PDB file of C-alpha atoms in Angstrom:
ATOM      1  CA  MET A   1      74.223 126.908  11.698  1.00  0.00           C
ATOM      2  CA  SER A   2      76.188 128.870   9.143  1.00  0.00           C
ATOM      3  CA  THR A   3      73.098 130.829   8.104  1.00  0.00           C
ATOM      4  CA  ARG A   4      72.470 132.067  11.647  1.00  0.00           C
ATOM      5  CA  SER A   5      74.543 134.769  13.245  1.00  0.00           C
ATOM      6  CA  THR A   6      74.514 136.415  16.616  1.00  0.00           C
ATOM      7  CA  PRO A   7      76.398 139.338  18.105  1.00  0.00           C
ATOM      8  CA  ARG A   8      79.829 138.535  19.424  1.00  0.00           C
ATOM      9  CA  SER A   9      80.430 139.220  23.103  1.00  0.00           C
ATOM     10  CA  THR A  10      82.808 142.065  22.146  1.00  0.00           C
ATOM     11  CA  LEU A  11      80.584 143.642  19.484  1.00  0.00           C
ATOM     12  CA  SER A  12      79.495 146.696  21.491  1.00  0.00           C
ATOM     13  CA  SER A  13      83.094 147.517  22.410  1.00  0.00           C
ATOM     14  CA  THR A  14      83.998 147.880  18.706  1.00  0.00           C
ATOM     15  CA  ALA A  15      81.822 150.993  18.340  1.00  0.00           C
ATOM     16  CA  PRO A  16      83.788 154.250  18.024  1.00  0.00           C
ATOM     17  CA  ALA A  17      84.216 156.209  21.249  1.00  0.00           C
ATOM     18  CA  ALA A  18      82.168 159.123  19.911  1.00  0.00           C
ATOM     19  CA  VAL A  19      79.254 156.807  19.113  1.00  0.00           C
ATOM     20  CA  ARG A  20      79.424 155.255  22.577  1.00  0.00           C
ATOM     21  CA  ARG A  21      79.338 158.687  24.249  1.00  0.00           C
ATOM     22  CA  ARG A  22      76.363 159.860  22.206  1.00  0.00           C
ATOM     23  CA  ALA A  23      74.555 156.567  22.691  1.00  0.00           C
ATOM     24  CA  LEU A  24      74.956 156.509  26.465  1.00  0.00           C
ATOM     25  CA  ASP A  25      74.296 160.227  27.006  1.00  0.00           C
ATOM     26  CA  GLY A  26      75.815 160.235  30.473  1.00  0.00           C
ATOM     27  CA  LEU A  27      75.155 156.615  31.379  1.00  0.00           C
ATOM     28  CA  PRO A  28      78.243 154.661  32.502  1.00  0.00           C
ATOM     29  CA  GLU A  29      80.045 152.671  29.830  1.00  0.00           C
ATOM     30  CA  ILE A  30      80.173 148.918  30.500  1.00  0.00           C
ATOM     31  CA  ASP A  31      83.581 147.455  29.682  1.00  0.00           C
ATOM     32  CA  ARG A  32      82.620 143.758  29.847  1.00  0.00           C
ATOM     33  CA  PRO A  33      78.805 143.389  29.635  1.00  0.00           C
ATOM     34  CA  THR A  34      78.887 139.581  29.688  1.00  0.00           C
ATOM     35  CA  GLU A  35      80.732 139.562  33.022  1.00  0.00           C
ATOM     36  CA  VAL A  36      78.288 141.810  34.901  1.00  0.00           C
ATOM     37  CA  SER A  37      76.407 140.202  37.798  1.00  0.00           C
ATOM     38  CA  THR A  38      72.732 139.361  37.375  1.00  0.00           C
ATOM     39  CA  THR A  39      71.624 142.068  39.810  1.00  0.00           C
ATOM     40  CA  ASP A  40      73.719 144.747  38.121  1.00  0.00           C
ATOM     41  CA  ALA A  41      72.609 143.560  34.681  1.00  0.00           C
ATOM     42  CA  GLN A  42      68.955 144.075  35.639  1.00  0.00           C
ATOM     43  CA  ALA A  43      69.573 147.622  36.855  1.00  0.00           C
ATOM     44  CA  LEU A  44      71.743 148.533  33.876  1.00  0.00           C
ATOM     45  CA  SER A  45      69.248 147.003  31.440  1.00  0.00           C
ATOM     46  CA  THR A  46      66.443 149.158  32.818  1.00  0.00           C
ATOM     47  CA  ALA A  47      68.476 152.317  32.200  1.00  0.00           C
ATOM     48  CA  LEU A  48      69.568 151.168  28.745  1.00  0.00           C
ATOM     49  CA  PHE A  49      66.016 150.270  27.687  1.00  0.00           C
ATOM     50  CA  THR A  50      64.913 153.772  28.648  1.00  0.00           C
ATOM     51  CA  ARG A  51      67.753 155.195  26.590  1.00  0.00           C
ATOM     52  CA  LEU A  52      67.011 152.877  23.665  1.00  0.00           C
ATOM     53  CA  GLU A  53      63.470 154.209  23.353  1.00  0.00           C
ATOM     54  CA  SER A  54      64.823 157.724  22.796  1.00  0.00           C
ATOM     55  CA  LEU A  55      67.196 156.699  19.997  1.00  0.00           C
ATOM     56  CA  GLU A  56      66.256 156.415  16.352  1.00  0.00           C
ATOM     57  CA  GLU A  57      66.263 152.863  15.069  1.00  0.00           C
ATOM     58  CA  GLY A  58      68.942 152.216  12.471  1.00  0.00           C
ATOM     59  CA  THR A  59      71.434 154.714  13.881  1.00  0.00           C
ATOM     60  CA  PRO A  60      74.856 153.649  15.193  1.00  0.00           C
ATOM     61  CA  GLU A  61      73.838 154.827  18.656  1.00  0.00           C
ATOM     62  CA  HIS A  62      70.703 152.659  18.664  1.00  0.00           C
ATOM     63  CA  ALA A  63      72.711 149.665  17.464  1.00  0.00           C
ATOM     64  CA  TYR A  64      75.311 150.177  20.201  1.00  0.00           C
ATOM     65  CA  VAL A  65      72.766 150.279  23.027  1.00  0.00           C
ATOM     66  CA  ARG A  66      70.880 147.316  21.552  1.00  0.00           C
ATOM     67  CA  ASN A  67      74.066 145.254  21.270  1.00  0.00           C
ATOM     68  CA  THR A  68      75.005 146.133  24.853  1.00  0.00           C
ATOM     69  CA  LEU A  69      71.591 144.919  26.025  1.00  0.00           C
ATOM     70  CA  VAL A  70      72.136 141.649  24.160  1.00  0.00           C
ATOM     71  CA  GLU A  71      75.502 141.109  25.827  1.00  0.00           C
ATOM     72  CA  LEU A  72      74.177 142.056  29.271  1.00  0.00           C
ATOM     73  CA  ASN A  73      71.405 139.494  29.022  1.00  0.00           C
ATOM     74  CA  LEU A  74      73.180 136.570  27.357  1.00  0.00           C
ATOM     75  CA  SER A  75      73.008 134.766  30.695  1.00  0.00           C
ATOM     76  CA  LEU A  76      69.250 134.364  30.090  1.00  0.00           C
ATOM     77  CA  VAL A  77      69.996 132.451  26.896  1.00  0.00           C
ATOM     78  CA  LYS A  78      72.505 130.206  28.645  1.00  0.00           C
ATOM     79  CA  PHE A  79      70.041 129.585  31.470  1.00  0.00           C
ATOM     80  CA  ALA A  80      67.335 128.578  28.969  1.00  0.00           C
ATOM     81  CA  ALA A  81      69.762 126.369  27.045  1.00  0.00           C
ATOM     82  CA  ARG A  82      70.625 124.362  30.186  1.00  0.00           C
ATOM     83  CA  ARG A  83      67.250 122.647  30.197  1.00  0.00           C
ATOM     84  CA  PHE A  84      68.027 121.226  26.740  1.00  0.00           C
ATOM     85  CA  ARG A  85      71.557 120.122  27.608  1.00  0.00           C
ATOM     86  CA  ASN A  86      70.779 116.460  26.856  1.00  0.00           C
ATOM     87  CA  ARG A  87      69.807 117.193  23.272  1.00  0.00           C
ATOM     88  CA  ALA A  88      71.892 115.934  20.384  1.00  0.00           C
ATOM     89  CA  GLU A  89      72.274 119.440  18.955  1.00  0.00           C
ATOM     90  CA  PRO A  90      75.472 121.292  19.935  1.00  0.00           C
ATOM     91  CA  THR A  91      75.027 123.701  22.829  1.00  0.00           C
ATOM     92  CA  GLU A  92      76.614 126.452  20.744  1.00  0.00           C
ATOM     93  CA  ASP A  93      73.845 126.107  18.156  1.00  0.00           C
ATOM     94  CA  ILE A  94      71.150 126.199  20.835  1.00  0.00           C
ATOM     95  CA  VAL A  95      72.678 129.342  22.353  1.00  0.00           C
ATOM     96  CA  GLN A  96      72.866 130.994  18.931  1.00  0.00           C
ATOM     97  CA  VAL A  97      69.212 130.271  18.279  1.00  0.00           C
ATOM     98  CA  GLY A  98      68.279 131.467  21.758  1.00  0.00           C
ATOM     99  CA  THR A  99      70.175 134.705  21.148  1.00  0.00           C
ATOM    100  CA  ILE A 100      67.890 135.365  18.197  1.00  0.00           C
ATOM    101  CA  GLY A 101      64.976 135.055  20.610  1.00  0.00           C
ATOM    102  CA  LEU A 102      66.736 137.443  23.005  1.00  0.00           C
ATOM    103  CA  ILE A 103      67.109 140.035  20.245  1.00  0.00           C
ATOM    104  CA  LYS A 104      63.416 139.718  19.382  1.00  0.00           C
ATOM    105  CA  ALA A 105      62.511 140.199  23.041  1.00  0.00           C
ATOM    106  CA  ILE A 106      64.702 143.313  23.269  1.00  0.00           C
ATOM    107  CA  ASP A 107      63.024 144.788  20.195  1.00  0.00           C
ATOM    108  CA  ARG A 108      59.541 144.140  21.638  1.00  0.00           C
ATOM    109  CA  PHE A 109      60.127 145.118  25.255  1.00  0.00           C
ATOM    110  CA  GLU A 110      58.470 148.256  26.618  1.00  0.00           C
ATOM    111  CA  VAL A 111      59.936 149.901  29.693  1.00  0.00           C
ATOM    112  CA  GLY A 112      56.504 151.012  30.881  1.00  0.00           C
ATOM    113  CA  ARG A 113      55.370 147.440  31.441  1.00  0.00           C
ATOM    114  CA  ASP A 114      55.287 146.366  35.067  1.00  0.00           C
ATOM    115  CA  VAL A 115      57.435 143.305  34.470  1.00  0.00           C
ATOM    116  CA  GLU A 116      61.128 142.485  34.646  1.00  0.00           C
ATOM    117  CA  PHE A 117      62.830 141.981  31.309  1.00  0.00           C
ATOM    118  CA  SER A 118      63.983 138.464  32.283  1.00  0.00           C
ATOM    119  CA  ALA A 119      60.394 137.328  32.840  1.00  0.00           C
ATOM    120  CA  PHE A 120      59.371 138.896  29.523  1.00  0.00           C
ATOM    121  CA  ALA A 121      62.291 137.536  27.496  1.00  0.00           C
ATOM    122  CA  LEU A 122      62.571 133.904  28.626  1.00  0.00           C
ATOM    123  CA  PRO A 123      59.387 132.643  26.906  1.00  0.00           C
ATOM    124  CA  THR A 124      60.552 134.211  23.624  1.00  0.00           C
ATOM    125  CA  ILE A 125      64.034 132.711  23.984  1.00  0.00           C
ATOM    126  CA  VAL A 126      62.683 129.247  24.797  1.00  0.00           C
ATOM    127  CA  GLY A 127      60.126 129.505  21.989  1.00  0.00           C
ATOM    128  CA  GLU A 128      62.894 130.168  19.478  1.00  0.00           C
ATOM    129  CA  MET A 129      64.780 127.106  20.735  1.00  0.00           C
ATOM    130  CA  LYS A 130      61.663 124.927  20.475  1.00  0.00           C
ATOM    131  CA  ARG A 131      61.082 126.015  16.887  1.00  0.00           C
ATOM    132  CA  PHE A 132      64.669 125.089  16.102  1.00  0.00           C
ATOM    133  CA  PHE A 133      64.217 121.607  17.585  1.00  0.00           C
ATOM    134  CA  ARG A 134      60.893 121.147  15.822  1.00  0.00           C
ATOM    135  CA  ASP A 135      62.432 122.047  12.460  1.00  0.00           C
ATOM    136  CA  THR A 136      65.630 120.004  12.802  1.00  0.00           C
ATOM    137  CA  SER A 137      64.966 117.035  15.065  1.00  0.00           C
ATOM    138  CA  TRP A 138      62.862 114.762  12.870  1.00  0.00           C
ATOM    139  CA  SER A 139      64.830 112.115  11.033  1.00  0.00           C
ATOM    140  CA  VAL A 140      61.921 111.463   8.649  1.00  0.00           C
ATOM    141  CA  GLN A 141      59.181 113.813   7.460  1.00  0.00           C
ATOM    142  CA  VAL A 142      56.316 113.677   9.946  1.00  0.00           C
ATOM    143  CA  PRO A 143      53.155 115.799   9.603  1.00  0.00           C
ATOM    144  CA  ARG A 144      52.936 118.719  12.018  1.00  0.00           C
ATOM    145  CA  ARG A 145      49.730 117.274  13.451  1.00  0.00           C
ATOM    146  CA  LEU A 146      51.592 114.143  14.557  1.00  0.00           C
ATOM    147  CA  GLN A 147      54.539 116.145  15.874  1.00  0.00           C
ATOM    148  CA  GLU A 148      52.171 118.092  18.107  1.00  0.00           C
ATOM    149  CA  LEU A 149      50.359 114.900  19.139  1.00  0.00           C
ATOM    150  CA  ARG A 150      53.674 113.364  20.191  1.00  0.00           C
ATOM    151  CA  ILE A 151      54.356 116.352  22.452  1.00  0.00           C
ATOM    152  CA  GLU A 152      50.874 116.158  23.987  1.00  0.00           C
ATOM    153  CA  LEU A 153      51.351 112.444  24.616  1.00  0.00           C
ATOM    154  CA  ALA A 154      54.681 113.076  26.339  1.00  0.00           C
ATOM    155  CA  LYS A 155      53.063 115.639  28.637  1.00  0.00           C
ATOM    156  CA  ALA A 156      50.143 113.315  29.360  1.00  0.00           C
ATOM    157  CA  VAL A 157      52.450 110.423  30.181  1.00  0.00           C
ATOM    158  CA  ASP A 158      54.415 112.561  32.641  1.00  0.00           C
ATOM    159  CA  THR A 159      51.245 113.840  34.344  1.00  0.00           C
ATOM    160  CA  LEU A 160      49.523 110.463  34.566  1.00  0.00           C
ATOM    161  CA  GLU A 161      52.644 108.638  35.704  1.00  0.00           C
ATOM    162  CA  GLN A 162      53.010 111.031  38.634  1.00  0.00           C
ATOM    163  CA  ARG A 163      49.312 110.701  39.411  1.00  0.00           C
ATOM    164  CA  LEU A 164      49.095 106.911  39.085  1.00  0.00           C
ATOM    165  CA  GLY A 165      52.573 105.947  40.234  1.00  0.00           C
ATOM    166  CA  ARG A 166      53.020 103.766  37.156  1.00  0.00           C
ATOM    167  CA  ARG A 167      53.146 103.929  33.385  1.00  0.00           C
ATOM    168  CA  PRO A 168      49.670 104.778  31.998  1.00  0.00           C
ATOM    169  CA  SER A 169      47.993 102.417  29.568  1.00  0.00           C
ATOM    170  CA  ARG A 170      47.032 103.427  26.048  1.00  0.00           C
ATOM    171  CA  ALA A 171      43.371 103.524  27.111  1.00  0.00           C
ATOM    172  CA  GLU A 172      44.189 105.850  30.025  1.00  0.00           C
ATOM    173  CA  LEU A 173      46.130 108.154  27.735  1.00  0.00           C
ATOM    174  CA  ALA A 174      43.261 108.220  25.265  1.00  0.00           C
ATOM    175  CA  ALA A 175      40.745 109.070  27.990  1.00  0.00           C
ATOM    176  CA  TYR A 176      42.970 111.804  29.431  1.00  0.00           C
ATOM    177  CA  LEU A 177      43.479 113.467  26.023  1.00  0.00           C
ATOM    178  CA  HIS A 178      39.879 112.802  24.860  1.00  0.00           C
ATOM    179  CA  ILE A 179      41.041 111.026  21.729  1.00  0.00           C
ATOM    180  CA  GLY A 180      40.751 107.466  20.435  1.00  0.00           C
ATOM    181  CA  GLU A 181      43.244 104.745  21.225  1.00  0.00           C
ATOM    182  CA  GLU A 182      44.027 104.611  17.508  1.00  0.00           C
ATOM    183  CA  SER A 183      45.200 108.216  17.681  1.00  0.00           C
ATOM    184  CA  VAL A 184      47.390 107.398  20.689  1.00  0.00           C
ATOM    185  CA  ALA A 185      48.965 104.546  18.758  1.00  0.00           C
ATOM    186  CA  GLU A 186      49.504 106.862  15.799  1.00  0.00           C
ATOM    187  CA  GLY A 187      51.222 109.406  18.039  1.00  0.00           C
ATOM    188  CA  GLU A 188      53.441 106.719  19.560  1.00  0.00           C
ATOM    189  CA  GLN A 189      54.457 105.576  16.097  1.00  0.00           C
ATOM    190  CA  ALA A 190      55.243 109.169  15.134  1.00  0.00           C
ATOM    191  CA  SER A 191      57.833 109.230  17.913  1.00  0.00           C
ATOM    192  CA  ASN A 192      59.830 106.708  15.914  1.00  0.00           C
ATOM    193  CA  GLY A 193      60.466 109.437  13.364  1.00  0.00           C
ATOM    194  CA  TYR A 194      62.251 111.525  15.945  1.00  0.00           C
ATOM    195  CA  VAL A 195      66.047 111.563  16.048  1.00  0.00           C
ATOM    196  CA  ALA A 196      67.208 108.298  17.601  1.00  0.00           C
ATOM    197  CA  ARG A 197      69.527 108.123  20.590  1.00  0.00           C
ATOM    198  CA  SER A 198      71.834 105.299  21.449  1.00  0.00           C
ATOM    199  CA  LEU A 199      70.378 102.551  23.608  1.00  0.00           C
ATOM    200  CA  ASP A 200      73.623 102.741  25.540  1.00  0.00           C
ATOM    201  CA  THR A 201      72.862 106.302  26.669  1.00  0.00           C
ATOM    202  CA  PRO A 202      72.897 106.213  30.478  1.00  0.00           C
ATOM    203  CA  THR A 203      69.739 107.261  32.277  1.00  0.00           C
ATOM    204  CA  SER A 204      69.259 108.479  35.803  1.00  0.00           C
ATOM    205  CA  ASP A 205      67.445 106.135  38.145  1.00  0.00           C
ATOM    206  CA  ASP A 206      64.442 108.450  38.265  1.00  0.00           C
ATOM    207  CA  ASP A 207      63.883 107.924  34.532  1.00  0.00           C
ATOM    208  CA  SER A 208      61.178 105.300  34.319  1.00  0.00           C
ATOM    209  CA  ALA A 209      60.022 103.797  31.008  1.00  0.00           C
ATOM    210  CA  LEU A 210      58.013 106.303  29.005  1.00  0.00           C
ATOM    211  CA  THR A 211      58.902 109.274  31.210  1.00  0.00           C
ATOM    212  CA  ALA A 212      62.546 108.782  30.278  1.00  0.00           C
ATOM    213  CA  GLY A 213      61.571 108.605  26.617  1.00  0.00           C
ATOM    214  CA  ALA A 214      59.649 111.839  26.944  1.00  0.00           C
ATOM    215  CA  ARG A 215      62.697 113.595  28.353  1.00  0.00           C
ATOM    216  CA  ARG A 216      64.887 112.316  25.540  1.00  0.00           C
ATOM    217  CA  LEU A 217      62.350 113.579  23.021  1.00  0.00           C
ATOM    218  CA  GLY A 218      62.859 117.104  24.228  1.00  0.00           C
ATOM    219  CA  GLU A 219      60.115 117.270  26.858  1.00  0.00           C
ATOM    220  CA  GLU A 220      61.070 119.936  29.365  1.00  0.00           C
ATOM    221  CA  GLU A 221      60.493 120.152  33.077  1.00  0.00           C
ATOM    222  CA  ARG A 222      56.875 121.074  33.795  1.00  0.00           C
ATOM    223  CA  ALA A 223      57.905 123.881  36.129  1.00  0.00           C
ATOM    224  CA  PHE A 224      59.542 125.887  33.364  1.00  0.00           C
ATOM    225  CA  GLU A 225      56.106 126.884  32.045  1.00  0.00           C
ATOM    226  CA  LEU A 226      55.887 129.063  35.179  1.00  0.00           C
ATOM    227  CA  ILE A 227      58.862 131.139  34.046  1.00  0.00           C
ATOM    228  CA  ASP A 228      56.543 133.808  32.581  1.00  0.00           C
ATOM    229  CA  SER A 229      55.481 134.697  36.124  1.00  0.00           C
ATOM    230  CA  LEU A 230      58.791 134.985  37.939  1.00  0.00           C
ATOM    231  CA  GLU A 231      57.782 138.103  39.848  1.00  0.00           C
ATOM    232  CA  SER A 232      54.450 136.653  40.930  1.00  0.00           C
ATOM    233  CA  LEU A 233      56.172 133.450  42.068  1.00  0.00           C
ATOM    234  CA  LYS A 234      58.479 135.155  44.563  1.00  0.00           C
ATOM    235  CA  PRO A 235      55.903 135.667  47.343  1.00  0.00           C
ATOM    236  CA  LEU A 236      54.379 132.248  46.651  1.00  0.00           C
ATOM    237  CA  ILE A 237      57.741 130.514  47.049  1.00  0.00           C
ATOM    238  CA  ALA A 238      58.425 132.524  50.185  1.00  0.00           C
ATOM    239  CA  GLY A 239      55.216 131.092  51.628  1.00  0.00           C
ATOM    240  CA  LEU A 240      56.324 127.480  51.179  1.00  0.00           C
ATOM    241  CA  ASP A 241      57.756 125.551  54.077  1.00  0.00           C
ATOM    242  CA  ALA A 242      61.493 125.020  54.352  1.00  0.00           C
ATOM    243  CA  ARG A 243      61.474 121.503  52.865  1.00  0.00           C
ATOM    244  CA  ASP A 244      59.482 122.559  49.813  1.00  0.00           C
ATOM    245  CA  ARG A 245      61.791 125.498  49.185  1.00  0.00           C
ATOM    246  CA  THR A 246      64.789 123.180  49.546  1.00  0.00           C
ATOM    247  CA  ILE A 247      63.353 120.754  46.993  1.00  0.00           C
ATOM    248  CA  LEU A 248      62.774 123.583  44.512  1.00  0.00           C
ATOM    249  CA  ALA A 249      66.296 124.908  45.068  1.00  0.00           C
ATOM    250  CA  LEU A 250      67.869 121.472  44.564  1.00  0.00           C
ATOM    251  CA  ARG A 251      65.804 120.695  41.460  1.00  0.00           C
ATOM    252  CA  PHE A 252      65.952 124.021  39.638  1.00  0.00           C
ATOM    253  CA  GLY A 253      68.929 125.709  41.284  1.00  0.00           C
ATOM    254  CA  GLU A 254      71.410 122.848  41.521  1.00  0.00           C
ATOM    255  CA  GLU A 255      69.580 120.847  38.804  1.00  0.00           C
ATOM    256  CA  LEU A 256      69.719 117.582  40.745  1.00  0.00           C
ATOM    257  CA  THR A 257      67.640 114.621  39.613  1.00  0.00           C
ATOM    258  CA  GLN A 258      64.732 113.446  41.725  1.00  0.00           C
ATOM    259  CA  ALA A 259      66.812 110.479  42.877  1.00  0.00           C
ATOM    260  CA  GLU A 260      69.695 112.752  43.935  1.00  0.00           C
ATOM    261  CA  ILE A 261      67.297 115.002  45.844  1.00  0.00           C
ATOM    262  CA  GLY A 262      65.878 111.919  47.559  1.00  0.00           C
ATOM    263  CA  GLU A 263      69.360 110.898  48.671  1.00  0.00           C
ATOM    264  CA  ARG A 264      69.968 114.374  50.102  1.00  0.00           C
ATOM    265  CA  LEU A 265      66.690 114.396  52.028  1.00  0.00           C
ATOM    266  CA  GLY A 266      66.419 110.708  52.901  1.00  0.00           C
ATOM    267  CA  LEU A 267      63.314 110.174  50.770  1.00  0.00           C
ATOM    268  CA  SER A 268      62.487 107.896  47.848  1.00  0.00           C
ATOM    269  CA  GLN A 269      62.532 109.153  44.270  1.00  0.00           C
ATOM    270  CA  MET A 270      58.797 108.490  43.972  1.00  0.00           C
ATOM    271  CA  HIS A 271      58.151 110.552  47.109  1.00  0.00           C
ATOM    272  CA  ILE A 272      60.184 113.435  45.694  1.00  0.00           C
ATOM    273  CA  SER A 273      58.282 113.150  42.396  1.00  0.00           C
ATOM    274  CA  ARG A 274      54.966 113.456  44.214  1.00  0.00           C
ATOM    275  CA  LEU A 275      56.198 116.341  46.363  1.00  0.00           C
ATOM    276  CA  LEU A 276      57.395 118.217  43.288  1.00  0.00           C
ATOM    277  CA  ALA A 277      54.066 117.663  41.543  1.00  0.00           C
ATOM    278  CA  ARG A 278      52.220 118.961  44.594  1.00  0.00           C
ATOM    279  CA  ILE A 279      54.481 121.998  44.980  1.00  0.00           C
ATOM    280  CA  LEU A 280      54.134 122.955  41.314  1.00  0.00           C
ATOM    281  CA  ASP A 281      50.376 122.530  41.442  1.00  0.00           C
ATOM    282  CA  GLU A 282      50.252 124.809  44.498  1.00  0.00           C
ATOM    283  CA  LEU A 283      52.315 127.448  42.702  1.00  0.00           C
ATOM    284  CA  ARG A 284      50.104 127.280  39.612  1.00  0.00           C
ATOM    285  CA  THR A 285      46.977 127.562  41.742  1.00  0.00           C
ATOM    286  CA  GLY A 286      48.472 130.513  43.589  1.00  0.00           C
ATOM    287  CA  LEU A 287      49.270 132.266  40.317  1.00  0.00           C
ATOM    288  CA  VAL A 288      45.751 131.757  38.996  1.00  0.00           C
ATOM    289  CA  GLU A 289      44.186 133.072  42.192  1.00  0.00           C
ATOM    290  CA  ASP A 290      46.582 136.023  42.217  1.00  0.00           C
ATOM    291  CA  HIS A 291      45.729 136.911  38.614  1.00  0.00           C
ATOM    292  CA  ASP A 292      41.995 136.533  39.234  1.00  0.00           C
ATOM    293  CA  SER A 293      41.861 138.628  42.416  1.00  0.00           C
ATOM    294  CA  PRO A 294      42.092 142.044  40.673  1.00  0.00           C
ATOM    295  CA  ARG A 295      39.198 141.058  38.413  1.00  0.00           C
ATOM    296  CA  ARG A 296      37.133 139.906  41.395  1.00  0.00           C
ATOM    297  CA  ALA A 297      37.880 143.162  43.220  1.00  0.00           C
ATOM    298  CA  ALA A 298      36.879 145.197  40.175  1.00  0.00           C
ATOM    299  CA  ALA A 299      33.668 143.212  39.824  1.00  0.00           C
ATOM    300  CA  GLY A 300      32.836 143.772  43.495  1.00  0.00           C
TER     301      GLY A 300
END
């Protein structure tokens, strides 16, 4: 990672006092941006983004405000990195790469958009991490087509296993992806080119066969694809019953495994798996209907 660099947590504080005063133009100076609470960081970021738009790019003042925004929002990078905590790559490297994504998001963000910066930035941060894994995680050269097929297979296995309650056959995978069984076999072989992990690596008891393999290959929790719509999810989650909200909080707040959640609630791991799949499907459906409703109203 020697070729990649990211701002140090104290970078904004190294700016001369005169530059800080001109940059902030009356806004309060933040002594320790990385220690600010999430709620305060959101409010401060909004004000700083407004100020950033009025500053000329390339000036010391612009750089100071930009660096402060990076430090204020580093918690987003750390949050995104947690889902990849079982990867072989050092966490420090993942955070550095994610910080590059954060900087890109800051440069592209527009205050006038009706969206919180966290919801806007997380997909960019995660995308930067995924590109890093894609470029570094293959122990032998594998064509991009097969790399992408491996990812699609991992997703299909996870979906079908939850639907069927067992490991899907090669024929079932082929039918689900609308490809030939030969292509499925080719994709499975491509997985052998991925960085190997020790067979002694412990697995949680909710890691069954191919699903466990998918997680080790970098497959992320299906729910994280909903991160783009954090604001839209809030009322949908509020409409869930208490048990469903508890399951979501345990899985994505406390990051418990399905088996650990089952122990808390007195349910089997398979039951928790099915409940999670149902809850996520309901949230996705709710998002689609919510996004479609303005278009239906306009058409009417």
